Amino acid sequence: DKPDTLPPFVRAVVSQIACAGTGNIQAVIRSGTTDYNSPDMAMPATLTQSVMHIWEQNPATNEGWINLNEVDDLEFGFESS
């Protein structure tokens, strides 16, 4: 059995990717059937750099991450923008 609530030290969900190229990229988080995109971020020029977006709040509720099921059911990704 896993608890229904997150431990108090869980503060954010982080999306990170190492990529290189030109243009912009967005982090995408899927909660249920809805996709939420981060603001545009410049794609790094080399693979030694990475792009990261911190989701401090659940974009579906605009509240902190409270329920373990909120995190358990998430899908993450990146797309060019």
mmCIF file with all atom_site columns, C-alpha atoms in Angstrom:
data_model
loop_
_atom_site.group_PDB
_atom_site.id
_atom_site.type_symbol
_atom_site.label_atom_id
_atom_site.label_alt_id
_atom_site.label_comp_id
_atom_site.label_asym_id
_atom_site.label_entity_id
_atom_site.label_seq_id
_atom_site.pdbx_PDB_ins_code
_atom_site.Cartn_x
_atom_site.Cartn_y
_atom_site.Cartn_z
_atom_site.occupancy
_atom_site.B_iso_or_equiv
_atom_site.pdbx_formal_charge
_atom_site.auth_seq_id
_atom_site.auth_comp_id
_atom_site.auth_asym_id
_atom_site.auth_atom_id
_atom_site.pdbx_PDB_model_num
ATOM 1  C CA . ASP A 1 1  ? 0.000  0.000  0.000   1.00 0.00 ? 1  ASP A CA 1
ATOM 2  C CA . LYS A 1 2  ? 1.304  3.429  -0.900  1.00 0.00 ? 2  LYS A CA 1
ATOM 3  C CA . PRO A 1 3  ? 0.185  6.566  0.916   1.00 0.00 ? 3  PRO A CA 1
ATOM 4  C CA . ASP A 1 4  ? -2.382 8.885  -0.660  1.00 0.00 ? 4  ASP A CA 1
ATOM 5  C CA . THR A 1 5  ? -0.440 12.051 0.105   1.00 0.00 ? 5  THR A CA 1
ATOM 6  C CA . LEU A 1 6  ? 3.066  13.052 -0.866  1.00 0.00 ? 6  LEU A CA 1
ATOM 7  C CA . PRO A 1 7  ? 5.792  13.389 1.737   1.00 0.00 ? 7  PRO A CA 1
ATOM 8  C CA . PRO A 1 8  ? 6.300  17.028 2.763   1.00 0.00 ? 8  PRO A CA 1
ATOM 9  C CA . PHE A 1 9  ? 9.697  17.199 1.024   1.00 0.00 ? 9  PHE A CA 1
ATOM 10 C CA . VAL A 1 10 ? 8.219  16.774 -2.477  1.00 0.00 ? 10 VAL A CA 1
ATOM 11 C CA . ARG A 1 11 ? 8.158  20.344 -3.755  1.00 0.00 ? 11 ARG A CA 1
ATOM 12 C CA . ALA A 1 12 ? 8.377  20.172 -7.546  1.00 0.00 ? 12 ALA A CA 1
ATOM 13 C CA . VAL A 1 13 ? 8.372  17.974 -10.610 1.00 0.00 ? 13 VAL A CA 1
ATOM 14 C CA . VAL A 1 14 ? 11.331 18.539 -12.934 1.00 0.00 ? 14 VAL A CA 1
ATOM 15 C CA . SER A 1 15 ? 11.534 17.876 -16.667 1.00 0.00 ? 15 SER A CA 1
ATOM 16 C CA . GLN A 1 16 ? 15.057 17.829 -18.109 1.00 0.00 ? 16 GLN A CA 1
ATOM 17 C CA . ILE A 1 17 ? 16.576 16.827 -21.441 1.00 0.00 ? 17 ILE A CA 1
ATOM 18 C CA . ALA A 1 18 ? 19.979 17.033 -23.105 1.00 0.00 ? 18 ALA A CA 1
ATOM 19 C CA . CYS A 1 19 ? 19.590 18.209 -26.685 1.00 0.00 ? 19 CYS A CA 1
ATOM 20 C CA . ALA A 1 20 ? 21.242 20.460 -29.244 1.00 0.00 ? 20 ALA A CA 1
ATOM 21 C CA . GLY A 1 21 ? 20.091 22.442 -32.234 1.00 0.00 ? 21 GLY A CA 1
ATOM 22 C CA . THR A 1 22 ? 18.454 25.688 -33.154 1.00 0.00 ? 22 THR A CA 1
ATOM 23 C CA . GLY A 1 23 ? 15.051 27.054 -32.296 1.00 0.00 ? 23 GLY A CA 1
ATOM 24 C CA . ASN A 1 24 ? 12.968 26.694 -29.168 1.00 0.00 ? 24 ASN A CA 1
ATOM 25 C CA . ILE A 1 25 ? 11.769 23.784 -27.078 1.00 0.00 ? 25 ILE A CA 1
ATOM 26 C CA . GLN A 1 26 ? 9.011  23.383 -24.494 1.00 0.00 ? 26 GLN A CA 1
ATOM 27 C CA . ALA A 1 27 ? 8.643  20.932 -21.641 1.00 0.00 ? 27 ALA A CA 1
ATOM 28 C CA . VAL A 1 28 ? 5.293  19.144 -21.755 1.00 0.00 ? 28 VAL A CA 1
ATOM 29 C CA . ILE A 1 29 ? 3.520  17.496 -18.852 1.00 0.00 ? 29 ILE A CA 1
ATOM 30 C CA . ARG A 1 30 ? 0.381  15.416 -19.384 1.00 0.00 ? 30 ARG A CA 1
ATOM 31 C CA . SER A 1 31 ? -2.111 15.060 -16.572 1.00 0.00 ? 31 SER A CA 1
ATOM 32 C CA . GLY A 1 32 ? -4.980 12.802 -17.559 1.00 0.00 ? 32 GLY A CA 1
ATOM 33 C CA . THR A 1 33 ? -5.707 13.692 -21.181 1.00 0.00 ? 33 THR A CA 1
ATOM 34 C CA . THR A 1 34 ? -4.568 17.320 -21.002 1.00 0.00 ? 34 THR A CA 1
ATOM 35 C CA . ASP A 1 35 ? -1.125 18.580 -22.060 1.00 0.00 ? 35 ASP A CA 1
ATOM 36 C CA . TYR A 1 36 ? 0.467  21.570 -20.319 1.00 0.00 ? 36 TYR A CA 1
ATOM 37 C CA . ASN A 1 37 ? 3.402  23.322 -21.985 1.00 0.00 ? 37 ASN A CA 1
ATOM 38 C CA . SER A 1 38 ? 6.157  25.342 -20.374 1.00 0.00 ? 38 SER A CA 1
ATOM 39 C CA . PRO A 1 39 ? 7.169  28.684 -21.826 1.00 0.00 ? 39 PRO A CA 1
ATOM 40 C CA . ASP A 1 40 ? 9.513  28.573 -24.826 1.00 0.00 ? 40 ASP A CA 1
ATOM 41 C CA . MET A 1 41 ? 13.148 27.853 -23.970 1.00 0.00 ? 41 MET A CA 1
ATOM 42 C CA . ALA A 1 42 ? 16.093 28.235 -26.337 1.00 0.00 ? 42 ALA A CA 1
ATOM 43 C CA . MET A 1 43 ? 17.535 24.911 -27.417 1.00 0.00 ? 43 MET A CA 1
ATOM 44 C CA . PRO A 1 44 ? 21.172 24.556 -26.254 1.00 0.00 ? 44 PRO A CA 1
ATOM 45 C CA . ALA A 1 45 ? 23.892 24.828 -28.873 1.00 0.00 ? 45 ALA A CA 1
ATOM 46 C CA . THR A 1 46 ? 25.725 21.702 -27.635 1.00 0.00 ? 46 THR A CA 1
ATOM 47 C CA . LEU A 1 47 ? 24.838 18.373 -26.052 1.00 0.00 ? 47 LEU A CA 1
ATOM 48 C CA . THR A 1 48 ? 26.873 19.262 -22.964 1.00 0.00 ? 48 THR A CA 1
ATOM 49 C CA . GLN A 1 49 ? 24.035 21.567 -21.920 1.00 0.00 ? 49 GLN A CA 1
ATOM 50 C CA . SER A 1 50 ? 20.510 20.642 -20.959 1.00 0.00 ? 50 SER A CA 1
ATOM 51 C CA . VAL A 1 51 ? 17.096 22.261 -20.820 1.00 0.00 ? 51 VAL A CA 1
ATOM 52 C CA . MET A 1 52 ? 15.086 22.039 -17.618 1.00 0.00 ? 52 MET A CA 1
ATOM 53 C CA . HIS A 1 53 ? 11.688 23.210 -16.452 1.00 0.00 ? 53 HIS A CA 1
ATOM 54 C CA . ILE A 1 54 ? 10.544 22.980 -12.838 1.00 0.00 ? 54 ILE A CA 1
ATOM 55 C CA . TRP A 1 55 ? 6.851  22.447 -12.256 1.00 0.00 ? 55 TRP A CA 1
ATOM 56 C CA . GLU A 1 56 ? 6.368  23.808 -8.729  1.00 0.00 ? 56 GLU A CA 1
ATOM 57 C CA . GLN A 1 57 ? 2.604  23.515 -9.024  1.00 0.00 ? 57 GLN A CA 1
ATOM 58 C CA . ASN A 1 58 ? 0.367  20.970 -10.638 1.00 0.00 ? 58 ASN A CA 1
ATOM 59 C CA . PRO A 1 59 ? -0.760 22.768 -13.824 1.00 0.00 ? 59 PRO A CA 1
ATOM 60 C CA . ALA A 1 60 ? -4.101 20.968 -13.677 1.00 0.00 ? 60 ALA A CA 1
ATOM 61 C CA . THR A 1 61 ? -4.962 22.413 -10.251 1.00 0.00 ? 61 THR A CA 1
ATOM 62 C CA . ASN A 1 62 ? -2.633 25.430 -9.916  1.00 0.00 ? 62 ASN A CA 1
ATOM 63 C CA . GLU A 1 63 ? -1.789 24.122 -6.447  1.00 0.00 ? 63 GLU A CA 1
ATOM 64 C CA . GLY A 1 64 ? 1.232  22.393 -4.954  1.00 0.00 ? 64 GLY A CA 1
ATOM 65 C CA . TRP A 1 65 ? 1.781  18.699 -5.543  1.00 0.00 ? 65 TRP A CA 1
ATOM 66 C CA . ILE A 1 66 ? -0.392 17.144 -2.825  1.00 0.00 ? 66 ILE A CA 1
ATOM 67 C CA . ASN A 1 67 ? -1.740 13.788 -3.941  1.00 0.00 ? 67 ASN A CA 1
ATOM 68 C CA . LEU A 1 68 ? 0.558  10.907 -4.858  1.00 0.00 ? 68 LEU A CA 1
ATOM 69 C CA . ASN A 1 69 ? -1.781 9.940  -7.706  1.00 0.00 ? 69 ASN A CA 1
ATOM 70 C CA . GLU A 1 70 ? -1.154 13.351 -9.303  1.00 0.00 ? 70 GLU A CA 1
ATOM 71 C CA . VAL A 1 71 ? 2.510  12.457 -9.731  1.00 0.00 ? 71 VAL A CA 1
ATOM 72 C CA . ASP A 1 72 ? 1.985  8.744  -10.361 1.00 0.00 ? 72 ASP A CA 1
ATOM 73 C CA . ASP A 1 73 ? -0.154 9.343  -13.454 1.00 0.00 ? 73 ASP A CA 1
ATOM 74 C CA . LEU A 1 74 ? 1.977  12.077 -15.093 1.00 0.00 ? 74 LEU A CA 1
ATOM 75 C CA . GLU A 1 75 ? 3.651  11.788 -18.472 1.00 0.00 ? 75 GLU A CA 1
ATOM 76 C CA . PHE A 1 76 ? 6.598  14.010 -19.406 1.00 0.00 ? 76 PHE A CA 1
ATOM 77 C CA . GLY A 1 77 ? 8.157  15.057 -22.659 1.00 0.00 ? 77 GLY A CA 1
ATOM 78 C CA . PHE A 1 78 ? 9.573  17.860 -24.761 1.00 0.00 ? 78 PHE A CA 1
ATOM 79 C CA . GLU A 1 79 ? 8.592  19.261 -28.127 1.00 0.00 ? 79 GLU A CA 1
ATOM 80 C CA . SER A 1 80 ? 9.937  21.879 -30.464 1.00 0.00 ? 80 SER A CA 1
ATOM 81 C CA . SER A 1 81 ? 7.981  25.082 -30.505 1.00 0.00 ? 81 SER A CA 1
#
